PDB file of C-alpha atoms in Angstrom:
ATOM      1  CA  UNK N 234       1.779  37.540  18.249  1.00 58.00           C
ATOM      2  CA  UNK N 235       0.899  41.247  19.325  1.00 59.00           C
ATOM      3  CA  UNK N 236      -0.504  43.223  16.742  1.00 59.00           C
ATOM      4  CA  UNK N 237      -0.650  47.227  16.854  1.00 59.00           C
ATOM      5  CA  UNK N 238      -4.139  48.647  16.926  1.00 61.00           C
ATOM      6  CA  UNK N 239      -3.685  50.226  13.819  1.00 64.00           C
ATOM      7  CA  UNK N 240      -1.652  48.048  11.263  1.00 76.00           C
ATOM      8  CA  UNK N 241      -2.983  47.485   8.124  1.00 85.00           C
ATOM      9  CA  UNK N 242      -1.775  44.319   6.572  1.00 86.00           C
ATOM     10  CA  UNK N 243      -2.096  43.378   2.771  1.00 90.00           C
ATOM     11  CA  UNK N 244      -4.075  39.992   2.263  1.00 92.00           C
ATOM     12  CA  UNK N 245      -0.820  38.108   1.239  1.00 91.00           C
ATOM     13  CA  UNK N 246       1.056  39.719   4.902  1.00 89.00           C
ATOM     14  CA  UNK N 247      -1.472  38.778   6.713  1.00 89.00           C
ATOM     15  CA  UNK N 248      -2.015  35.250   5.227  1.00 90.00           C
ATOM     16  CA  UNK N 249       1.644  35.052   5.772  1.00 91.00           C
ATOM     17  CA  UNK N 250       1.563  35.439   9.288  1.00 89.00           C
ATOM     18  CA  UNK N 251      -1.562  33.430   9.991  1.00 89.00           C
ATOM     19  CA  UNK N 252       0.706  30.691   7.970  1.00 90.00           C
ATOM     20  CA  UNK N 253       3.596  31.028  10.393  1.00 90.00           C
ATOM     21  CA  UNK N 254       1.836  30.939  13.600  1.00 88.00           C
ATOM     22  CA  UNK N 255       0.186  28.167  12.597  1.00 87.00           C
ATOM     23  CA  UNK N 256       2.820  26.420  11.494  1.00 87.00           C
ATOM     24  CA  UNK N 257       4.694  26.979  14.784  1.00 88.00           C
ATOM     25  CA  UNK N 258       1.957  26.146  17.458  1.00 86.00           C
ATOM     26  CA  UNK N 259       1.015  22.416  15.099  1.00 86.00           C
ATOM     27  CA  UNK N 260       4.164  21.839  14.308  1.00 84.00           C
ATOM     28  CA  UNK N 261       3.007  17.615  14.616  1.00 89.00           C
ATOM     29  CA  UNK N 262       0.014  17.045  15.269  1.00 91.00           C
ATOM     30  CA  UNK N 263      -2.607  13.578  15.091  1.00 93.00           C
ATOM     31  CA  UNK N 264      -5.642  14.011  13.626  1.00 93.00           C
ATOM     32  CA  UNK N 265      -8.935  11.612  12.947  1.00 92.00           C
ATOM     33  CA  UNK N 266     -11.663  11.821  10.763  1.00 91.00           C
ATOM     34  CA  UNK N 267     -13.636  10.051   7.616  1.00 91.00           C
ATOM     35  CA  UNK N 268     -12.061  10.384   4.496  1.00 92.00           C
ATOM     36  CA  UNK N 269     -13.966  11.551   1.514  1.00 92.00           C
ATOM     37  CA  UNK N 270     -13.132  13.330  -2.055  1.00 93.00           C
ATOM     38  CA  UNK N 271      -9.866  11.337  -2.816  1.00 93.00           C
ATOM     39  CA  UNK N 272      -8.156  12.462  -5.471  1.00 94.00           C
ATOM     40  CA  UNK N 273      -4.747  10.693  -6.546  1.00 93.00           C
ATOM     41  CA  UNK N 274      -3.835  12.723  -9.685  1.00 93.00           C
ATOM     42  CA  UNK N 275      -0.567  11.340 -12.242  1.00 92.00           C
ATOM     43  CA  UNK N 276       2.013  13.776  -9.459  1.00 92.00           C
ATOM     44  CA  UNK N 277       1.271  10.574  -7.203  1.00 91.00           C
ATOM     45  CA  UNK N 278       0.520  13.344  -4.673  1.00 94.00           C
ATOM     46  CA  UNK N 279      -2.542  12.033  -2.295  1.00 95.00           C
ATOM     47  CA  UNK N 280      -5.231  14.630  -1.791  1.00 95.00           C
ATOM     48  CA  UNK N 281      -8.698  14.783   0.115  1.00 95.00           C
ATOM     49  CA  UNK N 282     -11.008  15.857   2.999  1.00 94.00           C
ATOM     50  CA  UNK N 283     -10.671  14.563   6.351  1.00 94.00           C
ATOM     51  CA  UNK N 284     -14.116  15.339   8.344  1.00 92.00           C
ATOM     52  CA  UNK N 285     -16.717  14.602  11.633  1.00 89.00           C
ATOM     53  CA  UNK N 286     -19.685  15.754  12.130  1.00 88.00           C
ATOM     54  CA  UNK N 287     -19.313  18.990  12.253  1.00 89.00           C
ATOM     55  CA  UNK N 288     -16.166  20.100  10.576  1.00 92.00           C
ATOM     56  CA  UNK N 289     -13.714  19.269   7.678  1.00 93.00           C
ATOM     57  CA  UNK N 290     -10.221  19.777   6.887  1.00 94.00           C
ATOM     58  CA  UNK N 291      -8.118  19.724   3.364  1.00 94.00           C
ATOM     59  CA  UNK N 292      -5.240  17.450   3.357  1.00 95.00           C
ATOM     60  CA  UNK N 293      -2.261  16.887   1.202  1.00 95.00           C
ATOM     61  CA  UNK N 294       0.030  13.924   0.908  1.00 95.00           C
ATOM     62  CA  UNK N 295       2.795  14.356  -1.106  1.00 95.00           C
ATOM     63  CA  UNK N 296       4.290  11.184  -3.383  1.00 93.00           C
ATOM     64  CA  UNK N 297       7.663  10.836  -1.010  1.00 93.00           C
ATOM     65  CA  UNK N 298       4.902   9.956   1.952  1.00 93.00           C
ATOM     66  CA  UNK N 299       2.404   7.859  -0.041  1.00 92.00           C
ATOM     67  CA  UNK N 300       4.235   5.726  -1.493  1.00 89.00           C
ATOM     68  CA  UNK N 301       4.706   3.761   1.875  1.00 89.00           C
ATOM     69  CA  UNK N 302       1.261   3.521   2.397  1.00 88.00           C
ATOM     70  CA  UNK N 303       0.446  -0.477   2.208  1.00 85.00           C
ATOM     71  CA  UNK N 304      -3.298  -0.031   1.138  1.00 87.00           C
ATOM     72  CA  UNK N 305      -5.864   2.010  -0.700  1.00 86.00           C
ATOM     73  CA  UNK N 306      -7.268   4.992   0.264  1.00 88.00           C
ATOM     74  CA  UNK N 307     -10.920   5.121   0.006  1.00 87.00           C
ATOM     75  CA  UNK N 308     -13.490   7.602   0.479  1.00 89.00           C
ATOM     76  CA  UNK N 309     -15.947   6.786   3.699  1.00 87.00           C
ATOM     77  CA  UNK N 310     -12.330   5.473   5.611  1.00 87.00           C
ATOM     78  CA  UNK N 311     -12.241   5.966   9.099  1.00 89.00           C
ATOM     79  CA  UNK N 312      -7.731   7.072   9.489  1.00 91.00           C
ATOM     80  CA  UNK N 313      -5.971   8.778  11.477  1.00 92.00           C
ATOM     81  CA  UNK N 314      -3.466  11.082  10.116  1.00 94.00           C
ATOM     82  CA  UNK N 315      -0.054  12.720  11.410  1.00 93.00           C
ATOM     83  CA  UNK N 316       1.236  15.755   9.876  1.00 93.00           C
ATOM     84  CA  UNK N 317       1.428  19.794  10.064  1.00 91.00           C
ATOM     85  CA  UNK N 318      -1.201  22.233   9.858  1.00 92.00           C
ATOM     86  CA  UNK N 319      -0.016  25.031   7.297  1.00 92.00           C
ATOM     87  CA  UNK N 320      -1.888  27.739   4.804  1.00 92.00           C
ATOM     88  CA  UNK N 321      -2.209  27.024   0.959  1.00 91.00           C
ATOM     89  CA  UNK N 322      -1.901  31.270   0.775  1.00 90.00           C
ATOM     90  CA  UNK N 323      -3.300  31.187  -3.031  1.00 90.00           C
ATOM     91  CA  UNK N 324      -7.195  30.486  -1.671  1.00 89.00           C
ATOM     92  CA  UNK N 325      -6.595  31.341   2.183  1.00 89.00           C
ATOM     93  CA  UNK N 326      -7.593  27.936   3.229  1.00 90.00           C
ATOM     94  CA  UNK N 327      -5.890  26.251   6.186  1.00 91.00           C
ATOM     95  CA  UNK N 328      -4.514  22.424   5.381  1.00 93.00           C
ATOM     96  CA  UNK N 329      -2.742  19.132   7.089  1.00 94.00           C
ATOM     97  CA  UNK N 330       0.170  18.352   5.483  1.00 94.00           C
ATOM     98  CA  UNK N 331      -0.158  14.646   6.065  1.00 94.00           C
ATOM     99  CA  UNK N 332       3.351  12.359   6.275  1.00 94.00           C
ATOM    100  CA  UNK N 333       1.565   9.405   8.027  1.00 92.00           C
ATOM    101  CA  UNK N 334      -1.957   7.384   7.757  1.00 92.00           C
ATOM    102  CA  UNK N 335      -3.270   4.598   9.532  1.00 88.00           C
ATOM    103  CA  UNK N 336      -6.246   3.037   9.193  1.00 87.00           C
ATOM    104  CA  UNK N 337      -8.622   3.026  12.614  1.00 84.00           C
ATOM    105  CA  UNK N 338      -9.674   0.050  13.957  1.00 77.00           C
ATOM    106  CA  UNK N 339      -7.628  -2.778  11.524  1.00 72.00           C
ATOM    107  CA  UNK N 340      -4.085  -2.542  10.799  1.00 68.00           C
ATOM    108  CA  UNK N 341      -2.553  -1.389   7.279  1.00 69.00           C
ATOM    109  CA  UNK N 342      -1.066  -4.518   6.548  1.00 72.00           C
ATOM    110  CA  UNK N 343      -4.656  -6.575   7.713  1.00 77.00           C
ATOM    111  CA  UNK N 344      -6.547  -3.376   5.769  1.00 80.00           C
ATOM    112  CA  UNK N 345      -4.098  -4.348   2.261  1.00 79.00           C
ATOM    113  CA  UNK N 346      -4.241  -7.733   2.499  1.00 82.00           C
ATOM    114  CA  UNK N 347      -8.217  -7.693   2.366  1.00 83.00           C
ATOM    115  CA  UNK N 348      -8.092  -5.035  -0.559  1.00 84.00           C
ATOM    116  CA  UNK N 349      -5.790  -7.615  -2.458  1.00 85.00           C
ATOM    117  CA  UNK N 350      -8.639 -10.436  -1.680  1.00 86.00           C
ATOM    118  CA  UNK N 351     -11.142  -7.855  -3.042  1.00 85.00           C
ATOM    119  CA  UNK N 352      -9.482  -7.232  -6.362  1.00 85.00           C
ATOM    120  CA  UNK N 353      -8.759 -10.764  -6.919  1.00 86.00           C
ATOM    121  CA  UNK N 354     -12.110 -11.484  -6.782  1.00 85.00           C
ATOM    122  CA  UNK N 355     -13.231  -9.087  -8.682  1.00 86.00           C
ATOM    123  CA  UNK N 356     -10.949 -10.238 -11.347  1.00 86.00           C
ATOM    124  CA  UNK N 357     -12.232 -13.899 -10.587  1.00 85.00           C
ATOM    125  CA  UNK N 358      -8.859 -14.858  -9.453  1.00 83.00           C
ATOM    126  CA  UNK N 359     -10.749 -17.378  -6.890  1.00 82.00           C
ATOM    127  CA  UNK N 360     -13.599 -19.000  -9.228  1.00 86.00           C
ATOM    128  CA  UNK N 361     -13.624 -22.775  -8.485  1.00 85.00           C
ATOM    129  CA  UNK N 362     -14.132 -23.306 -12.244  1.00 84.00           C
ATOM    130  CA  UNK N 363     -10.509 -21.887 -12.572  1.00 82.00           C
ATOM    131  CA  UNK N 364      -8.726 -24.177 -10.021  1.00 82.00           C
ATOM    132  CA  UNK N 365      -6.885 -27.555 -11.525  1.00 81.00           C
ATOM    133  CA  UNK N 366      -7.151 -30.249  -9.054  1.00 85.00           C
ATOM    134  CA  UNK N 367      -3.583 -31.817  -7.855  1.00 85.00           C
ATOM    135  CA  UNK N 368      -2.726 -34.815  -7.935  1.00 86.00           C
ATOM    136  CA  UNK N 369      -2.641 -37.189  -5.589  1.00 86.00           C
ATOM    137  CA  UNK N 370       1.306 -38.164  -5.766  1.00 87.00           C
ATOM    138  CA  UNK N 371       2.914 -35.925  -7.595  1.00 89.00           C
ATOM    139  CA  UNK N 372       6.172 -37.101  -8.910  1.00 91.00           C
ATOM    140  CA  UNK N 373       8.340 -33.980 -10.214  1.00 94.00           C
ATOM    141  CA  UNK N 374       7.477 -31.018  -8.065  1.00 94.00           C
ATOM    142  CA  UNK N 375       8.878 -27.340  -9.269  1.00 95.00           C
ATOM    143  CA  UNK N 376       9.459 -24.710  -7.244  1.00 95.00           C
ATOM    144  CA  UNK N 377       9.972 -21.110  -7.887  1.00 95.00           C
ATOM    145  CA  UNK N 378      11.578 -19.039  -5.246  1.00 94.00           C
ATOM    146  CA  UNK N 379      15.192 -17.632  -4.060  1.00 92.00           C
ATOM    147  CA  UNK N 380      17.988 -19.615  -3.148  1.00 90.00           C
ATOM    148  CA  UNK N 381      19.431 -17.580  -0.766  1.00 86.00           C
ATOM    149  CA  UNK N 382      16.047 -17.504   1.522  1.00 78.00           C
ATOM    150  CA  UNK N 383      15.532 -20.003   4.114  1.00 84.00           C
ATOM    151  CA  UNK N 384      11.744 -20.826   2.387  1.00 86.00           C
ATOM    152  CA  UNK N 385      13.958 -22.724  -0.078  1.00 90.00           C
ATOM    153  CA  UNK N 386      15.666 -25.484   2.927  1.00 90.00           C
ATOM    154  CA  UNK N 387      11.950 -25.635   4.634  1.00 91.00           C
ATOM    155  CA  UNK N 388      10.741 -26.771   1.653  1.00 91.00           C
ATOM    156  CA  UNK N 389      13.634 -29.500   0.751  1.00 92.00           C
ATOM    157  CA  UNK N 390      13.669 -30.196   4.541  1.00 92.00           C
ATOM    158  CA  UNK N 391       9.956 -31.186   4.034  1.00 92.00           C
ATOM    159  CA  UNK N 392       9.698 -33.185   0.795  1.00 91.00           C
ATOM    160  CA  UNK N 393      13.032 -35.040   1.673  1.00 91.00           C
ATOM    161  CA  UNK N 394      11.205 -35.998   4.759  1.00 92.00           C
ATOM    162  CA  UNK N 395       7.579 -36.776   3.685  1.00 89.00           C
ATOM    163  CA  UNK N 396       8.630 -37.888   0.028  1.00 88.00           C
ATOM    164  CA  UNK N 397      12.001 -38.729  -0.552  1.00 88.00           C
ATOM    165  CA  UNK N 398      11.693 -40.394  -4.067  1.00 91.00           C
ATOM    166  CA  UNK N 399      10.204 -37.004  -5.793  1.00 92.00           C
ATOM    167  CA  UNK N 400      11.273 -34.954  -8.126  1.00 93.00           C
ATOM    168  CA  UNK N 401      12.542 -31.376  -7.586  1.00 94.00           C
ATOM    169  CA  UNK N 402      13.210 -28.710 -10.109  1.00 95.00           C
ATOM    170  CA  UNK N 403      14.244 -25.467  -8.673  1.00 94.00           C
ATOM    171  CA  UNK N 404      13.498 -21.861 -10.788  1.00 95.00           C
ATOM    172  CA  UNK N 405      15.699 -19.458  -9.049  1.00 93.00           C
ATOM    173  CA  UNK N 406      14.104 -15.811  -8.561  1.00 93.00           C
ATOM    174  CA  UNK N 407      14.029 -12.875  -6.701  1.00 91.00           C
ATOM    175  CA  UNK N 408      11.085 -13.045  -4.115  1.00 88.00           C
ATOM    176  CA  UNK N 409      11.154  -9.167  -3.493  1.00 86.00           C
ATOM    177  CA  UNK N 410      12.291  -5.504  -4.239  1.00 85.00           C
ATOM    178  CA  UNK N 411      12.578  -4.450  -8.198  1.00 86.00           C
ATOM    179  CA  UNK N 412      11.535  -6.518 -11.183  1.00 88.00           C
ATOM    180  CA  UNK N 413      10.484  -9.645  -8.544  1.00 90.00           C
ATOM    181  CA  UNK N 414       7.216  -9.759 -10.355  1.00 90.00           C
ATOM    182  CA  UNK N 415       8.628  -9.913 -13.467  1.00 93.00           C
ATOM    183  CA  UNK N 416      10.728 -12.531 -12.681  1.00 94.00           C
ATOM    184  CA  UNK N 417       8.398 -14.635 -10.931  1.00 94.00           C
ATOM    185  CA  UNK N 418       5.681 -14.445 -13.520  1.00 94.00           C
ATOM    186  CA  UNK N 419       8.202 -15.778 -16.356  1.00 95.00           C
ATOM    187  CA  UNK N 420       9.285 -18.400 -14.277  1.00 95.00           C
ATOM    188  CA  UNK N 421       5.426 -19.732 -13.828  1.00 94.00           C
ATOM    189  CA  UNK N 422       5.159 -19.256 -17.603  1.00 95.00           C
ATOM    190  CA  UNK N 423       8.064 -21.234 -18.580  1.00 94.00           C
ATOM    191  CA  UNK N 424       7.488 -24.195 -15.673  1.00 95.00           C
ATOM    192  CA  UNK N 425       3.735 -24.064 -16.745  1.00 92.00           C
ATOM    193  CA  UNK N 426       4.533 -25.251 -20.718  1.00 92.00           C
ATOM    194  CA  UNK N 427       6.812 -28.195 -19.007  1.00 91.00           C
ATOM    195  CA  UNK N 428       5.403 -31.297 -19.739  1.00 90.00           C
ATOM    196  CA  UNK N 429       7.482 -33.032 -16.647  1.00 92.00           C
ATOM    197  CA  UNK N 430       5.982 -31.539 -13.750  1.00 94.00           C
ATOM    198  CA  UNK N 431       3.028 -32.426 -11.812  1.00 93.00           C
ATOM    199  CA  UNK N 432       2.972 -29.453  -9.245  1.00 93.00           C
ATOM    200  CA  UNK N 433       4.729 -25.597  -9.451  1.00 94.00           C
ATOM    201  CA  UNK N 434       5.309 -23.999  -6.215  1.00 93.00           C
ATOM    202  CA  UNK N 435       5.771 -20.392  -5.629  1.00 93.00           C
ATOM    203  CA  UNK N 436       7.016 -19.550  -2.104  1.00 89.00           C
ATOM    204  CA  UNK N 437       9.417 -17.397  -0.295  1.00 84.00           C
ATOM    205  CA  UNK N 438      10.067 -16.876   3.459  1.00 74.00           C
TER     206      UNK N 438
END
């Protein structure tokens, strides 16, 4: 953009148009650095600083894009990020508008998956004083999963085949999507004050 010599802009005109070009020339644009200063306030909006060595950038990511994020942002993260660069024109301060995050160097679902086994932990989830041993032949089996999944026939396909004489008592659920944790944990609770059943299994596809 050409400028006369002698224009005089107001702050707010000229934050304006150093908000424009840059939101034309980074339009998309893939970004690295170490996260630090996350904040995750009740909006559900994601925000914190994305640095190197030498530099840092602010960067926002709003609900609509967080929500698909399979694991936990953490400060001292190593991501790369995809979004826009834009001006927050209240404080002058160029940002990344963020609509993508990946973890560098472990995928998000490998990344979740050992967050999970962190906070179980923590929460003692895996103590060996808490495990019940199984028995050796178990005669009534139940098993807590959908019926319209194909875990359900594996399962019957393999107790039919290794056991044909047991037991099985089947707690229909949904395995996924809305209220699927609800379900499931009431079905555990009910099978669990049976008196009949030697094992519970919880499974889906």
């Amino acid at each position: 953009m050409t400028v006369p010599a002698r224009s005089i802009f107001t702050v707010t005109e000229l934050t304006a148009c150093i908000r424009a070009t840059l939101e034309q020339v980074f339009p998309d644009v893939w970004v690295e650095g170490e996260v630090s200063n996350v904040r995750i306030p009740s909006s559900g909006h994601w925000y914190f600083t994305l640095k190197d060595e030498m530099s840092q950038i602010r960067v926002v990511m709003f609900r609509n894009s967080a929500r698909h994020v399979r694991f936990t942002l953490q400060d001292g993260m190593h991501v790369i990020v995809c979004g826009r660069l834009t001006v927050y024109e209240p404080r002058g301060e160029y940002q990344l508008i963020v609509v993508q995050v990946e973890p560098k160097g472990i995928g998000a679902l490998q990344l979740a998956f050992e967050q999970l086994k962190e906070r179980l932990a923590r929460e003692g989830l895996f103590d060996p004083a808490r495990k019940r041993p199984l028995p050796f032949f178990p005669r009534k089996v139940g098993i807590i999963t959908s019926l319209s999944g194909a875990a359900i026939r594996d399962m019957l396909a393999v107790l039919a085949r290794r056991c044909p004489v047991i037991q099985v008592l089947i707690y229909p659920v949904t395995v996924q999507g809305e209220g699927a944790a609800d379900q499931v944990t009431q079905a555990i609770q009910e099978l669990n004050r049976r008196r009949d059943l030697d094992v519970i299994i919880v499974g889906r596809g």
